[in-house]
Amino acid sequence: MENMTGKTALVTGAAGGIGGAIVKVLQAHGVTVTGADLRGCAADHAIIGDLSDASFCDQLPQKAAEHMGGLDILVNNAGIITRGKITEASDKDFALSMAINVEAPFRLCRAAIPIMAHAGGGAIVNVASCWGVHPGPNHPIYVMSKAAVASLTQCLGMDHAHQNIRVNAVCPNEVNTPMIRTGFETRGLDPDKAIDELNASVPLGRIAEPEDIADVVAFLASDQARYLCGALIEANGGKPVQ
């Protein structure tokens, strides 16, 4: 892929499995990266804060631009998964999922787009989910939140293409991250055995590693994806949502 030296990026959820991989692959292509998370991360610049805090989100793109001298790329990667039937969901589950998965990308896009437009363009990559495009069972809060991200991506892809701002999304299925492993442990399952079972369900032979998703993000952020606007790229190894 092309060298992206001189580009700058803001990545949310940068301390997580997928987020950390995104930071690394962007840096490997020459991008200067600001990472935002609840804890420190391996980005060139780290901003610690809570994406459920509206004021933090509103100010984050400008702070990142000040750190790096500009903002060419925004990656809305941070997200949480709430599992279980709707009758088991609490108001807190709903509010937190909407805050992190939906409101934060909304606020970050709203704040980043004027910065990018002033500079002549940019790229926004949202991390949605196959589950937001093809809803599966027992995850109503999660699927509705990721469906919102997918729809937001398609809308913004049309609305801001004329400003040379491309908005696209990668939609993973299962990914081998600490988050998915913690979910198995919470349900009393052995994470390694559960991952092996998931691997057997994927036509390609395994679920995604964080780097598989990060490479798609880097592609969408690069000029090689220059004609993609509002695209939802499903990275699922050939496995449908079940």
XYZ file of C-alpha atoms in Angstrom:
242
model
C 0.000 0.000 0.000
C 1.052 3.594 -0.548
C 3.232 5.486 1.899
C 1.104 7.918 3.914
C 3.952 9.898 5.467
C 2.830 13.352 6.527
C -0.758 12.298 7.212
C -2.277 12.630 10.677
C -4.925 10.473 12.307
C -7.125 10.322 15.400
C -8.042 6.796 16.514
C -10.533 6.148 19.305
C -10.381 3.021 21.447
C -6.655 3.058 20.680
C -5.660 0.913 23.668
C -7.914 -2.006 22.699
C -7.221 -5.001 20.489
C -8.445 -3.585 17.181
C -7.536 -0.014 18.114
C -3.956 -0.917 18.973
C -3.599 -2.753 15.668
C -4.993 0.251 13.775
C -2.480 2.548 15.458
C 0.396 0.236 14.525
C -0.573 -0.234 10.886
C -1.137 3.491 10.342
C 2.220 4.275 11.938
C 3.842 1.622 9.732
C 2.532 3.546 6.702
C 4.020 6.803 7.980
C 0.950 8.324 9.660
C 1.302 10.337 12.858
C -1.388 9.052 15.219
C -3.200 10.479 18.224
C -4.920 7.767 20.211
C -7.846 8.372 22.543
C -8.887 5.913 25.227
C -9.660 5.545 28.919
C -5.999 4.616 29.420
C -2.693 5.259 27.731
C -1.813 3.728 24.370
C 1.126 3.315 22.012
C 0.182 6.165 19.671
C 2.447 9.126 18.940
C 0.161 11.222 21.123
C -2.264 9.893 23.725
C -5.356 11.685 24.981
C -7.006 10.018 27.956
C -10.716 10.561 28.386
C -14.193 9.087 28.381
C -16.114 9.011 25.103
C -19.383 8.962 27.025
C -18.519 12.554 28.031
C -20.085 14.775 25.371
C -17.752 17.705 25.958
C -14.694 15.441 25.665
C -15.905 14.198 22.277
C -16.742 17.676 21.048
C -13.213 18.932 21.787
C -11.230 15.824 20.847
C -10.694 16.386 17.091
C -9.447 19.934 17.652
C -7.119 18.786 20.438
C -5.750 16.057 18.194
C -5.257 18.545 15.358
C -3.363 20.858 17.707
C -1.079 18.013 18.795
C -0.276 16.985 15.221
C -0.629 20.185 13.230
C -3.711 18.934 11.394
C -6.223 16.119 11.095
C -6.424 14.073 7.899
C -7.975 10.844 9.203
C -10.544 10.024 11.893
C -11.080 6.404 12.900
C -14.157 5.872 15.070
C -13.108 2.508 16.455
C -14.192 2.558 20.110
C -17.204 0.408 20.887
C -18.802 -1.849 23.449
C -20.913 -4.999 23.117
C -24.030 -5.499 25.216
C -25.409 -9.030 24.936
C -28.739 -10.535 25.941
C -32.400 -10.268 25.083
C -34.157 -6.908 25.269
C -36.124 -8.079 28.309
C -32.813 -8.511 30.144
C -31.414 -5.105 29.167
C -31.178 -2.254 31.645
C -31.503 1.459 31.006
C -27.800 1.735 31.872
C -26.907 -0.857 29.226
C -28.827 1.086 26.609
C -27.517 4.530 27.598
C -23.861 3.500 27.699
C -24.014 1.604 24.411
C -25.674 4.527 22.649
C -23.174 6.979 24.165
C -20.076 5.054 23.074
C -21.249 3.372 19.870
C -23.486 6.095 18.407
C -23.251 9.491 20.091
C -19.458 9.555 20.213
C -19.014 8.930 16.450
C -21.741 11.502 15.766
C -19.989 14.154 17.857
C -16.520 13.310 16.554
C -17.635 13.446 12.930
C -19.444 16.717 13.550
C -16.305 18.248 15.053
C -13.796 16.734 12.613
C -15.524 17.501 9.318
C -15.048 21.302 9.486
C -11.353 20.802 10.283
C -10.942 18.490 7.310
C -13.008 20.684 5.005
C -10.865 23.713 5.863
C -7.748 21.699 4.989
C -9.162 20.524 1.664
C -10.356 17.036 2.576
C -9.832 13.957 4.665
C -11.019 10.450 5.425
C -13.296 9.113 8.157
C -13.378 5.376 8.819
C -16.031 4.024 11.152
C -15.843 0.566 12.688
C -19.382 -0.744 12.369
C -20.231 -4.457 12.382
C -21.688 -7.175 10.184
C -24.271 -7.423 12.973
C -25.361 -3.871 12.213
C -25.923 -4.734 8.549
C -27.370 -8.230 9.068
C -28.796 -8.282 12.632
C -28.378 -11.522 14.544
C -30.154 -12.794 17.673
C -29.859 -11.792 21.313
C -27.902 -8.553 20.792
C -30.663 -5.946 20.241
C -28.797 -2.998 21.766
C -25.574 -3.808 19.963
C -27.145 -4.404 16.554
C -29.217 -1.226 16.667
C -26.176 0.819 17.674
C -24.039 -0.589 14.867
C -26.889 -0.207 12.382
C -26.895 3.466 13.306
C -23.161 3.681 12.602
C -23.629 1.993 9.230
C -26.431 4.376 8.264
C -24.493 7.395 9.493
C -21.578 6.285 7.324
C -23.718 6.037 4.212
C -25.365 9.399 4.828
C -22.122 11.270 5.527
C -20.485 9.561 2.569
C -22.982 11.340 0.331
C -23.159 14.613 2.243
C -19.437 15.394 2.344
C -17.972 13.842 -0.794
C -18.112 17.258 -2.466
C -15.710 18.509 0.234
C -13.263 15.719 -0.606
C -14.087 14.023 2.702
C -14.599 10.300 2.249
C -16.613 8.476 4.919
C -16.577 4.673 4.887
C -16.874 1.795 7.359
C -15.396 -1.614 7.974
C -17.899 -4.153 9.293
C -16.196 -7.042 11.104
C -17.794 -10.231 12.320
C -16.046 -11.948 15.262
C -12.527 -10.728 16.037
C -9.997 -12.383 18.350
C -9.677 -9.576 20.902
C -9.538 -9.326 24.694
C -13.140 -8.053 24.524
C -14.515 -11.224 22.944
C -12.457 -13.414 25.262
C -13.687 -11.538 28.331
C -17.238 -12.055 27.073
C -16.686 -15.810 26.972
C -15.207 -15.801 30.479
C -18.173 -13.812 31.790
C -20.466 -16.514 30.456
C -18.383 -19.244 32.128
C -16.802 -20.520 28.909
C -13.182 -21.389 28.193
C -12.014 -18.614 25.826
C -9.566 -20.803 23.878
C -12.142 -23.536 23.269
C -14.783 -20.960 22.345
C -12.418 -19.326 19.836
C -11.635 -22.751 18.341
C -15.350 -23.388 17.874
C -15.789 -20.010 16.203
C -12.808 -20.686 13.928
C -14.504 -23.870 12.725
C -17.610 -21.884 11.766
C -15.759 -19.545 9.388
C -15.340 -20.582 5.721
C -11.866 -19.011 5.672
C -10.942 -21.220 8.652
C -10.562 -18.662 11.433
C -12.125 -15.565 12.923
C -10.397 -12.265 12.260
C -7.293 -11.110 14.052
C -7.159 -7.371 14.910
C -4.588 -6.836 12.152
C -7.047 -8.135 9.537
C -9.419 -5.313 10.427
C -6.666 -2.732 10.821
C -5.444 -3.344 7.274
C -8.912 -2.621 5.899
C -9.069 0.571 7.962
C -5.700 1.678 6.597
C -6.855 0.988 3.042
C -10.058 3.006 3.505
C -8.038 5.867 5.002
C -5.597 5.887 2.083
C -5.828 7.443 -1.358
C -6.076 3.929 -2.789
C -9.701 4.037 -1.631
C -10.140 7.446 -3.252
C -13.385 6.509 -5.032
C -15.106 4.900 -2.035
C -17.727 7.028 -0.300
C -20.305 5.563 2.076
C -19.041 2.011 1.550
C -19.671 -0.706 4.143
C -16.875 -3.252 3.797
C -17.779 -6.563 5.420
C -14.668 -8.291 6.783
C -16.112 -11.633 7.825
C -14.014 -14.442 6.357
C -17.089 -15.544 4.409
C -19.164 -16.194 7.539
C -22.703 -14.811 7.678
C -24.183 -13.504 10.906
C -25.745 -16.388 12.798
